[in-house]
Coordinates of C-alpha atoms in Angstrom, one line a residue:
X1 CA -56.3 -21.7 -15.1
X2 CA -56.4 -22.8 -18.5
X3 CA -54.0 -25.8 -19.9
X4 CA -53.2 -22.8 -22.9
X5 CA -52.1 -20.0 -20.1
X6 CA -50.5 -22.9 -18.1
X7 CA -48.4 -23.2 -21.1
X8 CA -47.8 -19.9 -22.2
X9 CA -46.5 -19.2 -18.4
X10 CA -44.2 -22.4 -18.5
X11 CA -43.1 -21.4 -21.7
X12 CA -41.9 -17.1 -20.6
X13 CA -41.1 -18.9 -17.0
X14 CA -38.2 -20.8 -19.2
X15 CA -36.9 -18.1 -21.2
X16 CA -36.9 -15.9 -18.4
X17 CA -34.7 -18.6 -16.7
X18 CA -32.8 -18.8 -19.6
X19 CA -32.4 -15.2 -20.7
X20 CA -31.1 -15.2 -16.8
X21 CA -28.5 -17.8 -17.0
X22 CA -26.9 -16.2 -20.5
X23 CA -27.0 -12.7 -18.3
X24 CA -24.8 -14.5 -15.3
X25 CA -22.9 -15.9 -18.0
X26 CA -21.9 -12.7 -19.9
X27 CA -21.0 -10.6 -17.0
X28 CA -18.7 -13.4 -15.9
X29 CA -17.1 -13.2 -19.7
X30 CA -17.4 -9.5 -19.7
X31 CA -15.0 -9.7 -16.2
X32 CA -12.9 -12.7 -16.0
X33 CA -12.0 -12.4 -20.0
X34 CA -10.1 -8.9 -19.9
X35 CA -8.5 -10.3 -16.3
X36 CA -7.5 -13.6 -17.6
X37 CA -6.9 -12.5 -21.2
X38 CA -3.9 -9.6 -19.7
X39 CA -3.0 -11.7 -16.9
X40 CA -1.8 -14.2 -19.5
X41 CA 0.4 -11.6 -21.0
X42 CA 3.0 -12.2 -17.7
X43 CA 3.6 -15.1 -18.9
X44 CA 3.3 -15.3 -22.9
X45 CA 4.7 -12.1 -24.5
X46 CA 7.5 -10.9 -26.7
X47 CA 10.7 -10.1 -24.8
X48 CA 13.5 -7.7 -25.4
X49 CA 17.2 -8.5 -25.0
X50 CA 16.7 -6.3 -21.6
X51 CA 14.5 -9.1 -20.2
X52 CA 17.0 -11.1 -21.2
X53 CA 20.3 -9.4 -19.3
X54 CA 17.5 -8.7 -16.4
X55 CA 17.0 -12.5 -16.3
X56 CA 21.1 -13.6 -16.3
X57 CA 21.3 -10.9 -13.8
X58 CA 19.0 -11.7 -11.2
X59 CA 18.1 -14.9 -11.7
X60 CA 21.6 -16.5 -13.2
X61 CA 19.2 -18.1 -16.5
X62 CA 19.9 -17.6 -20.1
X63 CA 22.9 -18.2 -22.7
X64 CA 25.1 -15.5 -22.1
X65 CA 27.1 -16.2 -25.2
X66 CA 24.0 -15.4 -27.1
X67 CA 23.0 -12.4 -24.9
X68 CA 27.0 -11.0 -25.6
X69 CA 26.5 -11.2 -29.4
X70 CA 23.2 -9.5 -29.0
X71 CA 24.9 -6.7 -27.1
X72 CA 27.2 -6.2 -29.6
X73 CA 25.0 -5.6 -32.3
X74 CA 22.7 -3.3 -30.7
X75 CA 25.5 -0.8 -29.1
X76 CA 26.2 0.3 -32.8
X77 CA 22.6 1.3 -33.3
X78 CA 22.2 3.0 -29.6
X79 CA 25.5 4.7 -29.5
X80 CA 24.4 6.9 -32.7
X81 CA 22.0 8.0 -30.6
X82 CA 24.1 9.3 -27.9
X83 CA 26.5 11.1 -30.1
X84 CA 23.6 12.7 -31.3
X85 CA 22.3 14.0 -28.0
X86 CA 25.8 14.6 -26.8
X87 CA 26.4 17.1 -29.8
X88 CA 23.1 18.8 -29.9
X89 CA 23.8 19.8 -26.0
X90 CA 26.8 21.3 -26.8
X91 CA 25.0 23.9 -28.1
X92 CA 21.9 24.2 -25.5
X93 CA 23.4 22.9 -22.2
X94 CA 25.1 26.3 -21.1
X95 CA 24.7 25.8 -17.6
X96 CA 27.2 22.4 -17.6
X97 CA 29.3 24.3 -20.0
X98 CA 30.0 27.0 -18.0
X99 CA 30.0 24.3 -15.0
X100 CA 33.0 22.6 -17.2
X101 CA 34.8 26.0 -18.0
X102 CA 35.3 26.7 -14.3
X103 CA 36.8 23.5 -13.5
X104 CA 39.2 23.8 -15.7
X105 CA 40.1 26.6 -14.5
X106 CA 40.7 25.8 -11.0
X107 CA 42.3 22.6 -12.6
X108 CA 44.6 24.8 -14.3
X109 CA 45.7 27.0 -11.6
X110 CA 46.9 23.8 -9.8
X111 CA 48.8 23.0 -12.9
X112 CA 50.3 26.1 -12.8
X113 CA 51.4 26.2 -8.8
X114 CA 53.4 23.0 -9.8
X115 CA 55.5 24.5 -12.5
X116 CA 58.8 26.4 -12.2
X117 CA 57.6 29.9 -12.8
X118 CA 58.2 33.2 -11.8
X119 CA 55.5 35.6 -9.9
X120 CA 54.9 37.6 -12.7
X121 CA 54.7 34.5 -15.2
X122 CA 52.2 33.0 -13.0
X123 CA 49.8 36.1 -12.4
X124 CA 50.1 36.5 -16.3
X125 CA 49.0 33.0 -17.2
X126 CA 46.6 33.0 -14.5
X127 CA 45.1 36.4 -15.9
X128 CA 44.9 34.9 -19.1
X129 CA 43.3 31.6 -18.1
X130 CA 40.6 34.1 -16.3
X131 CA 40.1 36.2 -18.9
X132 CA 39.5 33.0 -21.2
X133 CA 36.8 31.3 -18.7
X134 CA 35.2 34.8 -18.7
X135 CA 34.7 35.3 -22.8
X136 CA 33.5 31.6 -23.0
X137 CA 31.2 32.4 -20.0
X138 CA 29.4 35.3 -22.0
X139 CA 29.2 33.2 -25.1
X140 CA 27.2 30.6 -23.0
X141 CA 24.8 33.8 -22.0
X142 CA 24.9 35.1 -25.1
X143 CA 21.8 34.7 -27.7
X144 CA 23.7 36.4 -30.0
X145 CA 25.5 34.3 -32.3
X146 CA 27.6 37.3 -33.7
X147 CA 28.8 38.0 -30.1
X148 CA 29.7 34.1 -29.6
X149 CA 31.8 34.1 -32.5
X150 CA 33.4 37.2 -31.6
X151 CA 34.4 35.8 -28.1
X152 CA 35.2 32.6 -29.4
X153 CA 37.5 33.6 -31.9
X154 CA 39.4 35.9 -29.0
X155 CA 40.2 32.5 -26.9
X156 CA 40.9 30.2 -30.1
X157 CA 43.9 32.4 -30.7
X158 CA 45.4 31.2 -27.5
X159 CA 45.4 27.8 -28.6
X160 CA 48.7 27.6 -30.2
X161 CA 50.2 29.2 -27.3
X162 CA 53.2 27.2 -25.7
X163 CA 52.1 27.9 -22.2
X164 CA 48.6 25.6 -22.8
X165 CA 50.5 23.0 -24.6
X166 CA 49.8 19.4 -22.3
X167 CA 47.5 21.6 -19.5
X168 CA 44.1 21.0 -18.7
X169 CA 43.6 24.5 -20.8
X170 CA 43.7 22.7 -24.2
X171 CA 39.9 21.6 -23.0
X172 CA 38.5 25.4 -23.1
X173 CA 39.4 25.0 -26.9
X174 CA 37.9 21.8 -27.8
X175 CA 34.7 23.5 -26.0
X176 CA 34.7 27.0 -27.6
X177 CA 35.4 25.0 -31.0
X178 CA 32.4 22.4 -30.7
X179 CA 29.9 24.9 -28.9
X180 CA 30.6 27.7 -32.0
X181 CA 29.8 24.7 -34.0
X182 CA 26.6 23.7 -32.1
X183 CA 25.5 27.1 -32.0
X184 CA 25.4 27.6 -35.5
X185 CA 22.7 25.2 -36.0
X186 CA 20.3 25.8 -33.2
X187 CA 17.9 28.6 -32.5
X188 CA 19.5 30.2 -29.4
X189 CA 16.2 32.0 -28.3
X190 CA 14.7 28.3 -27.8
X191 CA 17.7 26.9 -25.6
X192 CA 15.5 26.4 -22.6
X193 CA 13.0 24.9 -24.2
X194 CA 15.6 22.9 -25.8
X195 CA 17.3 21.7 -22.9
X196 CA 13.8 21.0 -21.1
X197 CA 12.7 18.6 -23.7
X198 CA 15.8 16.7 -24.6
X199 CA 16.1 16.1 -20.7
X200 CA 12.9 14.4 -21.1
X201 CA 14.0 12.6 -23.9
X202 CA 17.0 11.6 -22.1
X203 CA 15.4 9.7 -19.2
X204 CA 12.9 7.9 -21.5
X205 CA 15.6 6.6 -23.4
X206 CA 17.2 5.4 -20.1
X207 CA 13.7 4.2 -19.8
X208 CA 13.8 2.0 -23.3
X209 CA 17.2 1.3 -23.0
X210 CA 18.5 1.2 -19.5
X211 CA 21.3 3.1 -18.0
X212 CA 24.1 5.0 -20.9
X213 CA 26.8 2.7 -21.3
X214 CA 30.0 3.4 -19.0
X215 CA 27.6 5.1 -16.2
X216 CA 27.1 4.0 -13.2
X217 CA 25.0 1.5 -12.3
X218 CA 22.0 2.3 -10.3
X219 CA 22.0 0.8 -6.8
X220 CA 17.4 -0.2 -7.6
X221 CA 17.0 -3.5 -9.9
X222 CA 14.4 -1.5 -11.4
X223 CA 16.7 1.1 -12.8
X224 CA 19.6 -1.1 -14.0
X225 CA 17.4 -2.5 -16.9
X226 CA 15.6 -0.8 -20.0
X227 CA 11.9 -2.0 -21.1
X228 CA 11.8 -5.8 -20.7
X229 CA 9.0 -6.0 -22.6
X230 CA 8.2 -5.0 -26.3
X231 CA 5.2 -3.7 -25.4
X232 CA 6.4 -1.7 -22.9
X233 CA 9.2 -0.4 -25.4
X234 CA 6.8 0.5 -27.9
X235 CA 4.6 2.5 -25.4
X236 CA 8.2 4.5 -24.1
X237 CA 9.0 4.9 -28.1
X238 CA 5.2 6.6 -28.1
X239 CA 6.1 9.1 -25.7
X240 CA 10.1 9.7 -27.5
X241 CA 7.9 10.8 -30.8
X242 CA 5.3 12.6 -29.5
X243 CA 5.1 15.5 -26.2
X244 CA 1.8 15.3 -24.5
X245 CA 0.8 18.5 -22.2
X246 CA -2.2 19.8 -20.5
X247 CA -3.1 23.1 -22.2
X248 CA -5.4 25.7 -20.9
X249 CA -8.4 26.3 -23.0
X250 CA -9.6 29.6 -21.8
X251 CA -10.3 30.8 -17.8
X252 CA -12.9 28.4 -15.9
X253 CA -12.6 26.2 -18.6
X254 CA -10.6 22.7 -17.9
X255 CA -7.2 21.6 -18.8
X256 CA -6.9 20.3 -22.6
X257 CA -3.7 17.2 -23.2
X258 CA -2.9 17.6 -26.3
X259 CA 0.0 16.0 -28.7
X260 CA 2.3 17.4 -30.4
X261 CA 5.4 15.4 -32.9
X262 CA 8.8 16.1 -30.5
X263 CA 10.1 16.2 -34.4
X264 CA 8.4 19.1 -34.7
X265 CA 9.6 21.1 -31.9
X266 CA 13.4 20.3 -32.9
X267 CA 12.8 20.6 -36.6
X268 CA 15.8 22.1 -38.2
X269 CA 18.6 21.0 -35.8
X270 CA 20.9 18.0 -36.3
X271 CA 18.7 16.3 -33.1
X272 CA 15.3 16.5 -35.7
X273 CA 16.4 12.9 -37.6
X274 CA 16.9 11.2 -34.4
X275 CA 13.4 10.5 -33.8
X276 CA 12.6 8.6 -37.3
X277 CA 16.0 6.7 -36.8
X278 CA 14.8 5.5 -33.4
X279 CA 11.2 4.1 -35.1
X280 CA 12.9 2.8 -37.6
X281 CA 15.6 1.0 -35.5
X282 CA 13.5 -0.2 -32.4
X283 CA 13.4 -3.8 -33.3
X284 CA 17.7 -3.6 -34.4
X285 CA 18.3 -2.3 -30.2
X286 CA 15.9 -4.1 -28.8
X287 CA 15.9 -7.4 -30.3
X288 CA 12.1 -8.5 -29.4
X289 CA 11.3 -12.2 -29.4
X290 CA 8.5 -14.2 -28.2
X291 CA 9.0 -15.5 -24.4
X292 CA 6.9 -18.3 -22.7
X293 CA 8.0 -17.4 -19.3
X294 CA 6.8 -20.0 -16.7
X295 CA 8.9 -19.0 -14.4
X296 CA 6.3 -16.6 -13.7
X297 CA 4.9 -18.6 -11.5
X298 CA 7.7 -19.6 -9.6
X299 CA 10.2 -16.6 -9.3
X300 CA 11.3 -14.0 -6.1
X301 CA 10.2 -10.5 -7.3
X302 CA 12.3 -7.5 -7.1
X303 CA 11.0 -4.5 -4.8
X304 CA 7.6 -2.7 -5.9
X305 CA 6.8 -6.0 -8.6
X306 CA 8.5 -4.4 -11.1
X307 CA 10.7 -7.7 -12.4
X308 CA 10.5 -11.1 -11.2
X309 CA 7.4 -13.2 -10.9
X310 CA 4.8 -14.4 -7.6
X311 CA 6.3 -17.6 -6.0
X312 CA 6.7 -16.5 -3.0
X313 CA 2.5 -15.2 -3.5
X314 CA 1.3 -18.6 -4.5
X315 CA 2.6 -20.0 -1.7
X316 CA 1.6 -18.0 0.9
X317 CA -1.3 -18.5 -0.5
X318 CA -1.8 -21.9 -0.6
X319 CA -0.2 -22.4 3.1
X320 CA -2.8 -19.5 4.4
X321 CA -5.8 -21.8 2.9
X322 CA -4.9 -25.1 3.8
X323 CA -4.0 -24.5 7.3
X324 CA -7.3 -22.1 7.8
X325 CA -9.4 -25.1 6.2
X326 CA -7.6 -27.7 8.9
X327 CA -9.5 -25.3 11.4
X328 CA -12.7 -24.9 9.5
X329 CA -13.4 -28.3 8.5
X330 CA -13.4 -30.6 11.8
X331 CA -14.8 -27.4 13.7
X332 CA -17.3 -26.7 11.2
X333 CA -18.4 -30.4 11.1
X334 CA -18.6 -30.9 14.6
X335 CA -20.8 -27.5 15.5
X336 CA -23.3 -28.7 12.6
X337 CA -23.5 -32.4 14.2
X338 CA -24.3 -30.7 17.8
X339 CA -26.9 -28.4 16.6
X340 CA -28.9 -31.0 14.6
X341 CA -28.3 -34.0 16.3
X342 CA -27.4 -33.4 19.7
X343 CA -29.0 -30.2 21.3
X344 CA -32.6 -29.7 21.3
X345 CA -34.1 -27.1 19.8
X346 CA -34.3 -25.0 22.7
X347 CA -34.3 -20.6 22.7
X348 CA -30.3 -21.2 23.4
X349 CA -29.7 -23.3 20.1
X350 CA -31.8 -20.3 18.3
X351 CA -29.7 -17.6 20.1
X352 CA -26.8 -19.1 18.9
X353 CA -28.1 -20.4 15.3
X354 CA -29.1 -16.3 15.3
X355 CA -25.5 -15.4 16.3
X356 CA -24.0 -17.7 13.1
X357 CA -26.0 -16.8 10.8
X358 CA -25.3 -13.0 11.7
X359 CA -21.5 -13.7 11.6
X360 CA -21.3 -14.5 8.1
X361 CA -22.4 -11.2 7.2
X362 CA -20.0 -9.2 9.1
X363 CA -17.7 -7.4 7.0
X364 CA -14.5 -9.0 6.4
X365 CA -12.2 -6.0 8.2
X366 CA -14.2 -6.9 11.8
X367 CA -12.6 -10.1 11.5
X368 CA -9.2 -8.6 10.3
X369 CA -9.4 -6.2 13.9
X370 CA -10.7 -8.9 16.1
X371 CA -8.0 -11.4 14.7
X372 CA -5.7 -8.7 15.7
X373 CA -7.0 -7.8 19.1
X374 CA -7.3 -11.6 20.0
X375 CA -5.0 -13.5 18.2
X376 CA -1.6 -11.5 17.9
X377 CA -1.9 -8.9 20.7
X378 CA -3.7 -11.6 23.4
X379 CA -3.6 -15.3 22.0
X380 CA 0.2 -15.3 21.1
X381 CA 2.0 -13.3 23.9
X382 CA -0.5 -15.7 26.7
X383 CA 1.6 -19.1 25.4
X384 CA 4.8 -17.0 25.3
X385 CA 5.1 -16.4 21.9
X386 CA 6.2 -13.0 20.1
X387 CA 2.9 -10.7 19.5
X388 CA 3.2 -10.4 16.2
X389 CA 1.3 -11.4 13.0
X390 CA 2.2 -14.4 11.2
X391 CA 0.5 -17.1 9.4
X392 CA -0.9 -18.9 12.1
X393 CA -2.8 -16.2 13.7
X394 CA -3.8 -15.0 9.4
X395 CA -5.2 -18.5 9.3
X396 CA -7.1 -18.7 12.9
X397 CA -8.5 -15.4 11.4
X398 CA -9.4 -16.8 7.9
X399 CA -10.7 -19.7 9.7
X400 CA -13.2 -17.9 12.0
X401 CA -14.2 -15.4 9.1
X402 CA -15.1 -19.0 6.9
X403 CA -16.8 -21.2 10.3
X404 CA -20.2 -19.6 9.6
X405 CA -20.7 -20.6 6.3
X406 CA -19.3 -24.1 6.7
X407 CA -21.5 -24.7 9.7
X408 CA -24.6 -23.4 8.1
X409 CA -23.9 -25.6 4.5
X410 CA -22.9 -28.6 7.0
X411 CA -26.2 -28.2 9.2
X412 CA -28.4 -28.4 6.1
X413 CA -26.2 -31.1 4.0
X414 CA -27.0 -33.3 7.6
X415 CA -30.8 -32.6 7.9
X416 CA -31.3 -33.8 4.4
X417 CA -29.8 -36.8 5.2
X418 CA -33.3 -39.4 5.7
X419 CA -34.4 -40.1 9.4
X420 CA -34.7 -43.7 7.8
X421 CA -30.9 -44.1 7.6
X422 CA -30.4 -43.3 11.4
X423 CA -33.3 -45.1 12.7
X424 CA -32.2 -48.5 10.9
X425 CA -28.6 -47.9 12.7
X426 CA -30.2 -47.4 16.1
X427 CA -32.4 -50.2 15.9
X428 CA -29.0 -52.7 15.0
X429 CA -28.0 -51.4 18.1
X430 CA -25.8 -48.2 17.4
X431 CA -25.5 -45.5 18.9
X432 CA -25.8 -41.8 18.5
X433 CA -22.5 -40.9 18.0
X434 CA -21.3 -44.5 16.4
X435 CA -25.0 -43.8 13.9
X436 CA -23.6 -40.2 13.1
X437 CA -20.2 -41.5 12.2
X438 CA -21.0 -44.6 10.3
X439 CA -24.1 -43.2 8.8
X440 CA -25.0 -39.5 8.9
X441 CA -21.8 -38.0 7.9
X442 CA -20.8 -40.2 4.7
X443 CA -24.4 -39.7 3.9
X444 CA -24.3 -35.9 4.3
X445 CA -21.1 -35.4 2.9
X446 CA -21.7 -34.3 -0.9
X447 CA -23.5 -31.5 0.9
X448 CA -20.7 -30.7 3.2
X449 CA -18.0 -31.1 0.4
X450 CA -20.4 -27.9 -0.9
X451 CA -20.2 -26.0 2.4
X452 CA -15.9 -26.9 1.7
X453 CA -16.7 -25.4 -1.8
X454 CA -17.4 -21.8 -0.4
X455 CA -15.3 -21.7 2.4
X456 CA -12.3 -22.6 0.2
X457 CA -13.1 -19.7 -2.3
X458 CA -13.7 -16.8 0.5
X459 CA -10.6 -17.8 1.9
X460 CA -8.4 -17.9 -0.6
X461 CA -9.5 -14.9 -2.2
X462 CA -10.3 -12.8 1.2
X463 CA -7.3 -9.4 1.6
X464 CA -9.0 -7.4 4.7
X465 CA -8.9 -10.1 7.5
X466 CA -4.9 -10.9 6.8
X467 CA -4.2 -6.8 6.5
X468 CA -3.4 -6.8 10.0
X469 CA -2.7 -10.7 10.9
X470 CA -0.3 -11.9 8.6
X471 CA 0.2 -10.7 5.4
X472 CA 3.3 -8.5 3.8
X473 CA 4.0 -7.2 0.6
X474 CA 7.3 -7.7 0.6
X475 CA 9.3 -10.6 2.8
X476 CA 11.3 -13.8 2.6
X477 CA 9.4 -16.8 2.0
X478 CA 8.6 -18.3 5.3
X479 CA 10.2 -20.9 6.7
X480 CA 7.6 -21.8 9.7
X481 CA 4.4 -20.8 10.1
X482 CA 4.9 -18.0 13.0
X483 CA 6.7 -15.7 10.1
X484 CA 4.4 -13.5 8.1
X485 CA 4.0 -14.5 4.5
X486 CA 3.0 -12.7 1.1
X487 CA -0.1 -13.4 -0.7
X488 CA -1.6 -13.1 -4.2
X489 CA -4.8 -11.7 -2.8
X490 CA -2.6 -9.1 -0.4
X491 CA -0.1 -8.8 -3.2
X492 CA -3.1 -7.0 -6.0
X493 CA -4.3 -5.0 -3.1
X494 CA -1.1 -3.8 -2.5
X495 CA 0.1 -3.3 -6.2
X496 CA -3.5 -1.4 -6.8
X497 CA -3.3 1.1 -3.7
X498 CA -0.1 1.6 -2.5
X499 CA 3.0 0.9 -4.7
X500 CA 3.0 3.2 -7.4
X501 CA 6.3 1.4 -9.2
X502 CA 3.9 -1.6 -9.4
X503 CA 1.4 0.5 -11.6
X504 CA 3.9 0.9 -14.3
X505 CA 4.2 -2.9 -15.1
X506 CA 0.4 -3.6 -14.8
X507 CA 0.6 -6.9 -16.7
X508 CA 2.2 -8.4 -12.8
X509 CA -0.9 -6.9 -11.4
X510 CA -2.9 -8.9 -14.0
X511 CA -1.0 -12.0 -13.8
X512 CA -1.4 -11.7 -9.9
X513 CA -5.1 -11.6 -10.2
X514 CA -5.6 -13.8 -13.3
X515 CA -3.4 -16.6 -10.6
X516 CA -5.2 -16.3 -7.6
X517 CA -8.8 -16.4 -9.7
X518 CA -7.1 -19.9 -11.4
X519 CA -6.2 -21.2 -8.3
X520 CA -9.3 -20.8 -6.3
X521 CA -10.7 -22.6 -9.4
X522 CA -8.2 -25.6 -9.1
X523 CA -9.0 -25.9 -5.6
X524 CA -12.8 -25.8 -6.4
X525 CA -12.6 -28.6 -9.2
X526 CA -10.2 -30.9 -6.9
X527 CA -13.7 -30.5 -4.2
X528 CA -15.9 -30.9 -7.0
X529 CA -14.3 -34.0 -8.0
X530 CA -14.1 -35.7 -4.5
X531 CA -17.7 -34.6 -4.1
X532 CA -18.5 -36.2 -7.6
X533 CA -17.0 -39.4 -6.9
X534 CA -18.6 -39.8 -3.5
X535 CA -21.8 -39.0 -4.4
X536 CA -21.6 -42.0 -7.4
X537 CA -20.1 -44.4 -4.5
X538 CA -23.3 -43.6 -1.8
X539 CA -25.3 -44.3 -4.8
X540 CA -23.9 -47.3 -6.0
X541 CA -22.3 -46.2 -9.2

């Protein structure tokens, strides 16, 4: 070959390596950026003062002085709101009217039983009361606003009567009065649609701003708080102003979303300015500021994810790797020193240098069954232990899962390791196992410290295996190793599949990820040092 197309192939071999490296390099931006970049958005993002009540709640941290002030000053702007609401449904909410009329009637007639009156003045009051309930009744039903005034009128004139005065009947006047009023403003012939959409603008509110002040507080953490988050608020405040539905577009043809301005839809009723007050007075109720919130990484979580951050995960995590690593280190060691130094290369050795290498490409879930079948249902019930999955039997899983590949990286780091070494200590005298200590190993162990490398990282980061052995989504933290124990790996697997409350905070799921993907890196560097610093002291630096 000529020195020229020598050159020329050097020259396309190196770009091609180099077009190849930038490649690997910008799928790995292209997928760790967005995971990192949101995953950092658990921890640094602005707040609202519900993250902060959620945070005195539940985890007894914050200035509660400041968080009272704070309170103060956005019940002012929220309670317009609910006045607002609360009037407008005077108008449209006929079923709780009529609901209301007919308790006070029955309310009434026990008022009446306990007053001193005769037969006849009971059965007339009572007829009365009746006759009342039944006019306000067909106003309810009634899209005719000329018949509603007509009935109302008939039971206002029975407000200044002296048998009402101090009963329970005085209410059916303050409602015929205030649902006259109401109907005067709003399109009766649009009540149900009415009544359909400010429901749903009900619960987002209790969505933005938690539960109505004076109600009951919901027995779920999750519902005892509005959006922590001013992100989240702004996303809820999206859906407030605008009604999304799936329209048809014609038979056979698929379902259309479409947008439409809720101002719109109410436009001419007293509820129509509500939704520019609430733009304009999101920041006044919600009070966002920016939150460095390391306690991410160190807080209980409520149920589902939803507040709270992944202690409990990171250390699950860390005690599932560690302990599987004290079983696949010396193990893995010891079955690469026997192979390469101690058996012969007979059909045996290959069988079972076959049988390793075909381990460590079995799919992860075989080892997740087997750990099951042999750990927690056989293993643990033989020494008298409880048969149930914990974090030993997750890590003798995670530990047979990683063997192959530790073996394998620890046979080649050995053979590389120059026959000149080992002969030198057998001809001082040594032997076998004393030259394989003193020499072999220390020589060979920047190579193993590589085979400690990608066990580490499959570890950590493996879900299927500990589905069945060890892992929970929700727990205590453990207190011994024979407890099961939550995960970060277990934990995203969980969040993404099965816990649909999770999927409405995805910045946790994020953060989850983003943690494990930074810890398996940590854990990497600390090897990566160690293997650094005693590859410089074999070589004399």
């Amino acid at each position: 070959m000529k020195i020229t197309t020598r050159s020329h192939f050097d020259k396309i071999f190196t770009a091609v390596t180099w077009l190849t490296v930038l490649v690997i390099i910008t799928l790995l931006i292209m997928i760790l950026g967005p995971i990192l970049s949101k995953g950092t958005s658990a921890v640094i993002f602005r707040d609202t003062v519900e993250f902060r009540k959620m945070q005195i709640t539940l985890f007894r941290r914050g200035n509660e002085m400041k968080l009272s002030a704070e309170k103060k000053q956005t019940a002012a702007v929220r309670q317009k709101i609910y006045d607002t609401i609360d009037d407008f449904k005077k108008g449209i909410d006929t079923q709780s009217l009529t609901e209301q009329v007919r308790t006070i009637y029955r309310r009434c007639g026990q008022e009446l039983r306990r007053k001193d009156l005769t037969p006849q003045q009971y059965t007339d009051i009572r007829s009365t009361l009746k006759d009342i309930r039944d006019r306000l009744e067909i106003a309810f039903a009634s899209k005719d606003k000329a018949e509603i005034a007509e009935c109302v009128t008939y039971v206002m004139k029975f407000s200044g009567d002296e048998n009402f005065k101090g009963t329970s009947a005085e209410d059916f006047f303050v409602i015929a009065a205030d649902f006259q009023k109401a109907a005067k403003k709003t399109d009766l012939t649009k009540q149900h649609l009415y009544a359909e959409s400010v429901g749903q603008i009900e619960d987002l509110l209790t969505l933005l701003l938690g539960p109505r002040p004076g109600a009951a507080l919901p027995a779920t953490a999750m519902n005892q708080f509005g959006a922590t988050r001013w992100d989240l608020a702004q996303s809820i405040l999206d859906k407030i102003l605008w009604k999304e539905q799936w329209v048809s577009q014609g038979d056979g043809l698929p379902l259309v979303k479409t947008r439409t301005q809720r101002a719109e839809e109410f436009a001419g009723t007293e509820i129509e300015p509500l939704f520019g007050y609430i733009k304009d007075n999101l920041k006044t109720m919600m009070k966002p500021k920016l939150r460095f919130y390391w306690q991410y990484l160190i807080d209980d979580s409520t149920p589902g994810h939803y507040f709270g951050g992944i202690g409990p995960e990171i250390i699950g995590t860390l005690l599932l790797t560690l302990l599987s690593m004290l079983f696949v280190i010396p193990l893995g060691i010891i079955s690469a020193a026997y192979l390469t130094e101690f058996a012969s290369d007979n059909f045996i050795i290959k069988i079972i240098r076959v049988c390793i290498n075909s381990l460590a490409g079995v799919p992860s879930i075989i080892f997740g069954l087997f750990g099951l079948a042999f750990f927690v249902l056989f293993l643990l019930p033989a020494f008298g232990a409880a048969s149930k999955p914990c974090i030993f039997t997750a890590s003798l899983t995670l530990s047979i899962l990683a063997l192959p590949v530790m073996i394998r990286a620890s046979e080649e780091a050995i053979k590389t390791v120059p026959s000149t070494y080992k002969e030198a200590s057998l001809a001082l005298g040594a032997g076998k196992f004393r030259t394989f200590i003193s020499v072999t190993l220390p020589a060979a162990m920047p190579g193993i410290l590589t085979g400690v490398i990608l066990s580490l990282s499959r570890v950590a980061g493996e879900t299927a295996p500990i589905l069945f052995t060890g892992a929970i989504a929700l727990g205590p933290v453990p207190s011994s190793i024979f407890q099961s124990t939550r995960t970060l790996s277990y934990g995203s697997y969980d969040m993404a599949v099965g816990d649909r409350l999770a999927m409405m905070v995805p910045h946790n799921q994020y953060g989850m990820v983003a943690t494990l993907i930074i810890l398996v890196l940590c854990l990497n560097a600390i090897a990566i040092v160690l293997r650094t610093r005693l590859f410089k002291k074999l070589h004399g630096h």
